[in-house]
Amino acid sequence: MERNEIDKAAFSGIDILPKLSGTIDKLYYIATRTLYECHRAGVIDIETAALRKKQIEDLCGRFDIDLEIYRRHRAIEEAFGGYRRDLEICGCESCKKMLRLIDGRQLPDCYFK
């Protein structure tokens, strides 16, 4: 479900939580619905609500990026498949280093520059 559709449902107070499959979308829905309810109840003003909504959108956008990085990393891990076993069996320093890089135990030197 698109974020603008989630926004409309949250604004209207329609419970779409069971229809949402992603954790990030569920979090976004709950946060925006709560924000709208707080504004209607007079707990926060419109400027504060707009600022917080922007923060929620930014945070969920970062979560989306993190999730995509995770999915790509998992795909790389799966692609190595049988090669990983070969690297483990070999035991030479190059293979050990490759394994540490693949599973994240070691980061390349250029990462820290």
mmCIF file of the C-alpha atoms, coordinates in Angstrom:
data_MODEL
# 
_entry.id   MODEL 
# 
loop_
_atom_site.group_PDB 
_atom_site.id 
_atom_site.type_symbol 
_atom_site.label_atom_id 
_atom_site.label_alt_id 
_atom_site.label_comp_id 
_atom_site.label_asym_id 
_atom_site.label_entity_id 
_atom_site.label_seq_id 
_atom_site.pdbx_PDB_ins_code 
_atom_site.Cartn_x 
_atom_site.Cartn_y 
_atom_site.Cartn_z 
_atom_site.occupancy 
_atom_site.B_iso_or_equiv 
_atom_site.pdbx_formal_charge 
_atom_site.auth_seq_id 
_atom_site.auth_comp_id 
_atom_site.auth_asym_id 
_atom_site.auth_atom_id 
_atom_site.pdbx_PDB_model_num 
ATOM 1   C CA . MET A 1 1   ? 0.000   0.000   0.000  1.00 0.00 ? 1   MET A CA 1 
ATOM 2   C CA . GLU A 1 2   ? 1.317   3.449   -0.877 1.00 0.00 ? 2   GLU A CA 1 
ATOM 3   C CA . ARG A 1 3   ? 2.136   5.932   1.872  1.00 0.00 ? 3   ARG A CA 1 
ATOM 4   C CA . ASN A 1 4   ? -0.415  8.453   0.586  1.00 0.00 ? 4   ASN A CA 1 
ATOM 5   C CA . GLU A 1 5   ? -3.134  5.795   0.938  1.00 0.00 ? 5   GLU A CA 1 
ATOM 6   C CA . ILE A 1 6   ? -1.934  5.055   4.456  1.00 0.00 ? 6   ILE A CA 1 
ATOM 7   C CA . ASP A 1 7   ? -2.035  8.805   5.191  1.00 0.00 ? 7   ASP A CA 1 
ATOM 8   C CA . LYS A 1 8   ? -5.641  9.085   3.993  1.00 0.00 ? 8   LYS A CA 1 
ATOM 9   C CA . ALA A 1 9   ? -6.743  6.134   6.116  1.00 0.00 ? 9   ALA A CA 1 
ATOM 10  C CA . ALA A 1 10  ? -4.899  7.437   9.184  1.00 0.00 ? 10  ALA A CA 1 
ATOM 11  C CA . PHE A 1 11  ? -6.429  10.895  8.721  1.00 0.00 ? 11  PHE A CA 1 
ATOM 12  C CA . SER A 1 12  ? -9.921  9.408   8.357  1.00 0.00 ? 12  SER A CA 1 
ATOM 13  C CA . GLY A 1 13  ? -9.465  7.073   11.326 1.00 0.00 ? 13  GLY A CA 1 
ATOM 14  C CA . ILE A 1 14  ? -10.020 3.979   9.190  1.00 0.00 ? 14  ILE A CA 1 
ATOM 15  C CA . ASP A 1 15  ? -8.353  0.898   10.658 1.00 0.00 ? 15  ASP A CA 1 
ATOM 16  C CA . ILE A 1 16  ? -6.238  -0.595  7.866  1.00 0.00 ? 16  ILE A CA 1 
ATOM 17  C CA . LEU A 1 17  ? -3.648  -2.165  10.160 1.00 0.00 ? 17  LEU A CA 1 
ATOM 18  C CA . PRO A 1 18  ? -4.684  -5.769  9.339  1.00 0.00 ? 18  PRO A CA 1 
ATOM 19  C CA . LYS A 1 19  ? -4.278  -5.008  5.616  1.00 0.00 ? 19  LYS A CA 1 
ATOM 20  C CA . LEU A 1 20  ? -0.708  -3.745  5.967  1.00 0.00 ? 20  LEU A CA 1 
ATOM 21  C CA . SER A 1 21  ? 1.970   -6.365  5.446  1.00 0.00 ? 21  SER A CA 1 
ATOM 22  C CA . GLY A 1 22  ? 5.193   -4.475  6.130  1.00 0.00 ? 22  GLY A CA 1 
ATOM 23  C CA . THR A 1 23  ? 6.365   -3.566  9.609  1.00 0.00 ? 23  THR A CA 1 
ATOM 24  C CA . ILE A 1 24  ? 7.471   -0.121  8.439  1.00 0.00 ? 24  ILE A CA 1 
ATOM 25  C CA . ASP A 1 25  ? 4.048   0.582   6.921  1.00 0.00 ? 25  ASP A CA 1 
ATOM 26  C CA . LYS A 1 26  ? 2.369   -0.513  10.163 1.00 0.00 ? 26  LYS A CA 1 
ATOM 27  C CA . LEU A 1 27  ? 4.639   1.764   12.166 1.00 0.00 ? 27  LEU A CA 1 
ATOM 28  C CA . TYR A 1 28  ? 3.950   4.663   9.784  1.00 0.00 ? 28  TYR A CA 1 
ATOM 29  C CA . TYR A 1 29  ? 0.182   4.121   10.032 1.00 0.00 ? 29  TYR A CA 1 
ATOM 30  C CA . ILE A 1 30  ? 0.146   3.963   13.832 1.00 0.00 ? 30  ILE A CA 1 
ATOM 31  C CA . ALA A 1 31  ? 2.399   7.010   14.182 1.00 0.00 ? 31  ALA A CA 1 
ATOM 32  C CA . THR A 1 32  ? 0.457   9.184   11.729 1.00 0.00 ? 32  THR A CA 1 
ATOM 33  C CA . ARG A 1 33  ? -2.933  8.119   13.082 1.00 0.00 ? 33  ARG A CA 1 
ATOM 34  C CA . THR A 1 34  ? -1.802  8.952   16.620 1.00 0.00 ? 34  THR A CA 1 
ATOM 35  C CA . LEU A 1 35  ? -0.454  12.280  15.395 1.00 0.00 ? 35  LEU A CA 1 
ATOM 36  C CA . TYR A 1 36  ? -3.788  13.167  13.748 1.00 0.00 ? 36  TYR A CA 1 
ATOM 37  C CA . GLU A 1 37  ? -5.694  12.130  16.883 1.00 0.00 ? 37  GLU A CA 1 
ATOM 38  C CA . CYS A 1 38  ? -3.426  14.279  19.084 1.00 0.00 ? 38  CYS A CA 1 
ATOM 39  C CA . HIS A 1 39  ? -4.028  17.265  16.829 1.00 0.00 ? 39  HIS A CA 1 
ATOM 40  C CA . ARG A 1 40  ? -7.809  16.768  16.848 1.00 0.00 ? 40  ARG A CA 1 
ATOM 41  C CA . ALA A 1 41  ? -7.757  16.488  20.643 1.00 0.00 ? 41  ALA A CA 1 
ATOM 42  C CA . GLY A 1 42  ? -5.879  19.777  20.867 1.00 0.00 ? 42  GLY A CA 1 
ATOM 43  C CA . VAL A 1 43  ? -2.755  18.247  22.390 1.00 0.00 ? 43  VAL A CA 1 
ATOM 44  C CA . ILE A 1 44  ? -0.507  19.652  19.649 1.00 0.00 ? 44  ILE A CA 1 
ATOM 45  C CA . ASP A 1 45  ? -0.900  22.535  17.230 1.00 0.00 ? 45  ASP A CA 1 
ATOM 46  C CA . ILE A 1 46  ? -0.805  22.291  13.428 1.00 0.00 ? 46  ILE A CA 1 
ATOM 47  C CA . GLU A 1 47  ? 2.818   23.472  13.108 1.00 0.00 ? 47  GLU A CA 1 
ATOM 48  C CA . THR A 1 48  ? 4.082   20.904  15.594 1.00 0.00 ? 48  THR A CA 1 
ATOM 49  C CA . ALA A 1 49  ? 2.002   18.198  13.931 1.00 0.00 ? 49  ALA A CA 1 
ATOM 50  C CA . ALA A 1 50  ? 3.450   19.082  10.519 1.00 0.00 ? 50  ALA A CA 1 
ATOM 51  C CA . LEU A 1 51  ? 6.996   18.991  11.899 1.00 0.00 ? 51  LEU A CA 1 
ATOM 52  C CA . ARG A 1 52  ? 6.453   15.625  13.565 1.00 0.00 ? 52  ARG A CA 1 
ATOM 53  C CA . LYS A 1 53  ? 4.832   14.187  10.439 1.00 0.00 ? 53  LYS A CA 1 
ATOM 54  C CA . LYS A 1 54  ? 7.907   15.210  8.452  1.00 0.00 ? 54  LYS A CA 1 
ATOM 55  C CA . GLN A 1 55  ? 10.097  13.490  11.067 1.00 0.00 ? 55  GLN A CA 1 
ATOM 56  C CA . ILE A 1 56  ? 7.992   10.325  10.805 1.00 0.00 ? 56  ILE A CA 1 
ATOM 57  C CA . GLU A 1 57  ? 8.270   10.369  7.000  1.00 0.00 ? 57  GLU A CA 1 
ATOM 58  C CA . ASP A 1 58  ? 12.049  10.871  7.156  1.00 0.00 ? 58  ASP A CA 1 
ATOM 59  C CA . LEU A 1 59  ? 12.479  8.090   9.691  1.00 0.00 ? 59  LEU A CA 1 
ATOM 60  C CA . CYS A 1 60  ? 10.369  5.634   7.697  1.00 0.00 ? 60  CYS A CA 1 
ATOM 61  C CA . GLY A 1 61  ? 12.308  6.584   4.566  1.00 0.00 ? 61  GLY A CA 1 
ATOM 62  C CA . ARG A 1 62  ? 15.547  5.663   6.330  1.00 0.00 ? 62  ARG A CA 1 
ATOM 63  C CA . PHE A 1 63  ? 14.009  2.373   7.471  1.00 0.00 ? 63  PHE A CA 1 
ATOM 64  C CA . ASP A 1 64  ? 13.076  1.668   3.837  1.00 0.00 ? 64  ASP A CA 1 
ATOM 65  C CA . ILE A 1 65  ? 16.692  2.223   2.797  1.00 0.00 ? 65  ILE A CA 1 
ATOM 66  C CA . ASP A 1 66  ? 17.989  -0.007  5.598  1.00 0.00 ? 66  ASP A CA 1 
ATOM 67  C CA . LEU A 1 67  ? 15.550  -2.743  4.623  1.00 0.00 ? 67  LEU A CA 1 
ATOM 68  C CA . GLU A 1 68  ? 16.667  -2.566  0.997  1.00 0.00 ? 68  GLU A CA 1 
ATOM 69  C CA . ILE A 1 69  ? 20.326  -2.829  2.053  1.00 0.00 ? 69  ILE A CA 1 
ATOM 70  C CA . TYR A 1 70  ? 19.458  -5.853  4.178  1.00 0.00 ? 70  TYR A CA 1 
ATOM 71  C CA . ARG A 1 71  ? 17.596  -7.527  1.291  1.00 0.00 ? 71  ARG A CA 1 
ATOM 72  C CA . ARG A 1 72  ? 20.522  -6.954  -1.063 1.00 0.00 ? 72  ARG A CA 1 
ATOM 73  C CA . HIS A 1 73  ? 22.973  -8.314  1.485  1.00 0.00 ? 73  HIS A CA 1 
ATOM 74  C CA . ARG A 1 74  ? 20.826  -11.426 1.940  1.00 0.00 ? 74  ARG A CA 1 
ATOM 75  C CA . ALA A 1 75  ? 20.725  -11.892 -1.843 1.00 0.00 ? 75  ALA A CA 1 
ATOM 76  C CA . ILE A 1 76  ? 24.525  -11.701 -1.979 1.00 0.00 ? 76  ILE A CA 1 
ATOM 77  C CA . GLU A 1 77  ? 24.776  -14.211 0.876  1.00 0.00 ? 77  GLU A CA 1 
ATOM 78  C CA . GLU A 1 78  ? 22.435  -16.610 -0.942 1.00 0.00 ? 78  GLU A CA 1 
ATOM 79  C CA . ALA A 1 79  ? 24.327  -16.169 -4.217 1.00 0.00 ? 79  ALA A CA 1 
ATOM 80  C CA . PHE A 1 80  ? 27.537  -17.324 -2.525 1.00 0.00 ? 80  PHE A CA 1 
ATOM 81  C CA . GLY A 1 81  ? 25.820  -20.574 -1.542 1.00 0.00 ? 81  GLY A CA 1 
ATOM 82  C CA . GLY A 1 82  ? 28.245  -23.426 -2.156 1.00 0.00 ? 82  GLY A CA 1 
ATOM 83  C CA . TYR A 1 83  ? 31.194  -21.100 -2.620 1.00 0.00 ? 83  TYR A CA 1 
ATOM 84  C CA . ARG A 1 84  ? 31.065  -20.209 1.050  1.00 0.00 ? 84  ARG A CA 1 
ATOM 85  C CA . ARG A 1 85  ? 31.602  -23.832 1.985  1.00 0.00 ? 85  ARG A CA 1 
ATOM 86  C CA . ASP A 1 86  ? 34.587  -24.004 -0.356 1.00 0.00 ? 86  ASP A CA 1 
ATOM 87  C CA . LEU A 1 87  ? 36.063  -20.884 1.263  1.00 0.00 ? 87  LEU A CA 1 
ATOM 88  C CA . GLU A 1 88  ? 35.620  -22.401 4.717  1.00 0.00 ? 88  GLU A CA 1 
ATOM 89  C CA . ILE A 1 89  ? 37.241  -25.686 3.681  1.00 0.00 ? 89  ILE A CA 1 
ATOM 90  C CA . CYS A 1 90  ? 40.231  -24.057 1.964  1.00 0.00 ? 90  CYS A CA 1 
ATOM 91  C CA . GLY A 1 91  ? 41.397  -22.214 5.066  1.00 0.00 ? 91  GLY A CA 1 
ATOM 92  C CA . CYS A 1 92  ? 44.046  -20.037 3.375  1.00 0.00 ? 92  CYS A CA 1 
ATOM 93  C CA . GLU A 1 93  ? 44.362  -16.424 4.565  1.00 0.00 ? 93  GLU A CA 1 
ATOM 94  C CA . SER A 1 94  ? 42.704  -15.046 1.418  1.00 0.00 ? 94  SER A CA 1 
ATOM 95  C CA . CYS A 1 95  ? 39.662  -17.280 1.861  1.00 0.00 ? 95  CYS A CA 1 
ATOM 96  C CA . LYS A 1 96  ? 39.444  -16.459 5.573  1.00 0.00 ? 96  LYS A CA 1 
ATOM 97  C CA . LYS A 1 97  ? 39.567  -12.745 4.775  1.00 0.00 ? 97  LYS A CA 1 
ATOM 98  C CA . MET A 1 98  ? 36.883  -13.151 2.091  1.00 0.00 ? 98  MET A CA 1 
ATOM 99  C CA . LEU A 1 99  ? 34.616  -14.898 4.612  1.00 0.00 ? 99  LEU A CA 1 
ATOM 100 C CA . ARG A 1 100 ? 35.145  -12.143 7.196  1.00 0.00 ? 100 ARG A CA 1 
ATOM 101 C CA . LEU A 1 101 ? 34.269  -9.515  4.558  1.00 0.00 ? 101 LEU A CA 1 
ATOM 102 C CA . ILE A 1 102 ? 31.174  -11.400 3.403  1.00 0.00 ? 102 ILE A CA 1 
ATOM 103 C CA . ASP A 1 103 ? 29.686  -11.878 6.856  1.00 0.00 ? 103 ASP A CA 1 
ATOM 104 C CA . GLY A 1 104 ? 30.611  -8.392  8.072  1.00 0.00 ? 104 GLY A CA 1 
ATOM 105 C CA . ARG A 1 105 ? 33.187  -9.334  10.704 1.00 0.00 ? 105 ARG A CA 1 
ATOM 106 C CA . GLN A 1 106 ? 35.768  -7.259  8.816  1.00 0.00 ? 106 GLN A CA 1 
ATOM 107 C CA . LEU A 1 107 ? 35.216  -4.070  6.865  1.00 0.00 ? 107 LEU A CA 1 
ATOM 108 C CA . PRO A 1 108 ? 37.449  -2.958  4.009  1.00 0.00 ? 108 PRO A CA 1 
ATOM 109 C CA . ASP A 1 109 ? 40.032  -0.272  4.832  1.00 0.00 ? 109 ASP A CA 1 
ATOM 110 C CA . CYS A 1 110 ? 38.376  2.190   2.411  1.00 0.00 ? 110 CYS A CA 1 
ATOM 111 C CA . TYR A 1 111 ? 35.210  2.048   4.570  1.00 0.00 ? 111 TYR A CA 1 
ATOM 112 C CA . PHE A 1 112 ? 36.870  4.204   7.230  1.00 0.00 ? 112 PHE A CA 1 
ATOM 113 C CA . LYS A 1 113 ? 38.121  6.965   4.933  1.00 0.00 ? 113 LYS A CA 1 
# 
